[in-house]
CSV table of C-alpha atoms in Angstrom, one decimal:
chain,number,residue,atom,x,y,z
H,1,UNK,CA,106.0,107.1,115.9
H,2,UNK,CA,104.8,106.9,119.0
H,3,UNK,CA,104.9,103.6,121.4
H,4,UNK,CA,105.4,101.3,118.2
H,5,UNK,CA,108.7,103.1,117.4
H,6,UNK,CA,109.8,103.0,120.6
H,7,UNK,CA,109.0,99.0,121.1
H,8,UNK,CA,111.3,98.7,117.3
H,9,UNK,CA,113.9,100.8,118.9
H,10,UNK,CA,113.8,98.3,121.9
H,11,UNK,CA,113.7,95.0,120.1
H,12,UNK,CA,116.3,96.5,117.8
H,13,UNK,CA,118.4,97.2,120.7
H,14,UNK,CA,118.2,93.7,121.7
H,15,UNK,CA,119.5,92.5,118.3
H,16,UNK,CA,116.3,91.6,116.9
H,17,UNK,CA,115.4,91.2,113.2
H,18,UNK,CA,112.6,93.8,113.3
H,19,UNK,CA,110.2,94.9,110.7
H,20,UNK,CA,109.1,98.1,110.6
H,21,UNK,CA,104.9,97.9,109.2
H,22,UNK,CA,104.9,101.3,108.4
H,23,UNK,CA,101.9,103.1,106.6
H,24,UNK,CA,104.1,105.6,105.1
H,25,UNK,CA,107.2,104.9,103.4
H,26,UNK,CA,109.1,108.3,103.8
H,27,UNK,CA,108.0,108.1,108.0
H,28,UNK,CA,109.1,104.6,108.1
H,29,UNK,CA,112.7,105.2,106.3
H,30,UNK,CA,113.2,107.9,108.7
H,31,UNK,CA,112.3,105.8,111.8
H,32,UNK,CA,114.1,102.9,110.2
H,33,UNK,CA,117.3,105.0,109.9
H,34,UNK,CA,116.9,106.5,113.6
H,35,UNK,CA,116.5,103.2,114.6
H,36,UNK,CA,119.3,101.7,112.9
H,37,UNK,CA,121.8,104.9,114.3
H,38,UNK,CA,121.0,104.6,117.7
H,39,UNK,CA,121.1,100.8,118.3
H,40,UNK,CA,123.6,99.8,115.3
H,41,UNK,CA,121.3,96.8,114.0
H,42,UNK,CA,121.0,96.6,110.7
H,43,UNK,CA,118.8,94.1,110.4
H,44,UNK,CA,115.8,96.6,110.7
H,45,UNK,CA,113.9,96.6,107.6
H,46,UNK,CA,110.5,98.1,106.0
H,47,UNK,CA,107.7,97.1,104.8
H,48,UNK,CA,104.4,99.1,104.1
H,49,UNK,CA,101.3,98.0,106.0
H,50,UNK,CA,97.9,99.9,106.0
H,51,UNK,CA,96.1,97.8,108.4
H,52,UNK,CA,92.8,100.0,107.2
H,53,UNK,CA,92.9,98.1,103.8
H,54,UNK,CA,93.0,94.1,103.8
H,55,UNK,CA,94.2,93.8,100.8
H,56,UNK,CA,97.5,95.3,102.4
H,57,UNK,CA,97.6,93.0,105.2
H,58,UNK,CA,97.2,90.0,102.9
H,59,UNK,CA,100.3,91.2,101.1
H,60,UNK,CA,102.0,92.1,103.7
H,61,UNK,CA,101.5,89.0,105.8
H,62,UNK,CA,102.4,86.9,102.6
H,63,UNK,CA,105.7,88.5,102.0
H,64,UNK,CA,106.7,88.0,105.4
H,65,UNK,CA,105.6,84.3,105.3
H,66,UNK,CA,107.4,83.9,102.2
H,67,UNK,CA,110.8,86.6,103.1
H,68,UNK,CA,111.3,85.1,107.4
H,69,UNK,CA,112.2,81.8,108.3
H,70,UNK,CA,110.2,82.6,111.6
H,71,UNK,CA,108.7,85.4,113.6
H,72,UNK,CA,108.7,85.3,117.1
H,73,UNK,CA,106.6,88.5,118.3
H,74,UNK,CA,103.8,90.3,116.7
H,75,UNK,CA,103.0,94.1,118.3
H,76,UNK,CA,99.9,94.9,116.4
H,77,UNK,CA,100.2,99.1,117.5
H,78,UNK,CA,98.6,100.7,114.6
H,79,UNK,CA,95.3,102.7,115.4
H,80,UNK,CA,93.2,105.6,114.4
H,81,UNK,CA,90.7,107.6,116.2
H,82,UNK,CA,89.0,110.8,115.5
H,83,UNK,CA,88.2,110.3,111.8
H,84,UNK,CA,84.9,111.2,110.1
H,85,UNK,CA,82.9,108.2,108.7
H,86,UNK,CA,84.2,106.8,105.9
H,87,UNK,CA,84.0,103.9,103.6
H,88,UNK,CA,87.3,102.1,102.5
H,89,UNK,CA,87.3,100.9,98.8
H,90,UNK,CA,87.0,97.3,100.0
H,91,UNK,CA,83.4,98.6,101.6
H,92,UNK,CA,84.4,98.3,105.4
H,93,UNK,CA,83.9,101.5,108.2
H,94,UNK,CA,87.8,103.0,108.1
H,95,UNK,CA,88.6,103.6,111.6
H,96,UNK,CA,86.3,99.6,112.3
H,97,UNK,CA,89.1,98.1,109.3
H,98,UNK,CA,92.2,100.1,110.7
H,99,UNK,CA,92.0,99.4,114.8
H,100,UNK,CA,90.8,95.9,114.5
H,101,UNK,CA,90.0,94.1,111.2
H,102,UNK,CA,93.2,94.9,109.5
H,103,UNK,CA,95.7,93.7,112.7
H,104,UNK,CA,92.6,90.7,113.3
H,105,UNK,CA,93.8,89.1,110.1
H,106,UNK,CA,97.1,90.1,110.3
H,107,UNK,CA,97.5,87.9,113.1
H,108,UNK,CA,95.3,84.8,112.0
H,109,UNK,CA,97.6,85.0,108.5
H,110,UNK,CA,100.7,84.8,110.1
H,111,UNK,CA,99.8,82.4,112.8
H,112,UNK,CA,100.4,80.2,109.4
């Protein structure tokens, strides 16, 4: 939603192979088909990505290391504010691990 659909919608627009890193799979196949109507690329695709847990950003960064023969622009867009404190399960603050731990590593693991 937001800015980060509306940079997809661009790149997708320009022909891109863009990957949707979508928290929630039934917003991000609706924004991936909205995207894919409007511009006619069908090389949009999603993935899940919870920037809030690393373990998510590990496996996300190493099926995109693994699935693209290269990536050429990372937007890092995800954020939260507003949320009581909380704990994640992998013992980091939730709102610290989601705006910048989470897309931190993201980008170091994909730098390869």
């Amino acid at each position: 939603a937001g800015i980060g659909k509306c940079v997809a919608m661009d790149l997708a627009r320009r022909n891109a192979r863009t990957i949707l890193a979508c928290r929630s799979r039934k917003r991000g196949q609706a924004a991936l088909q909205e995207i894919q109507a409007a511009t006619g690329n069908p090389a949009v695709v999603l993935r899940l990505l919870d920037t809030g847990l690393l373990a998510s950003v590990r496996a996300f960064a190493g099926a995109v290391l693994r699935e693209e023969s290269r990536l050429d622009v990372l937007v890092n867009n995800a954020g939260v504010t507003g949320l009581p404190f909380t704990i994640t399960s992998e013992g980091l603050e939730q709102t610290f691990t989601t705006n910048y731990l989470g897309p931190f590593l993201l980008t170091n693991l994909l730098l390869g």
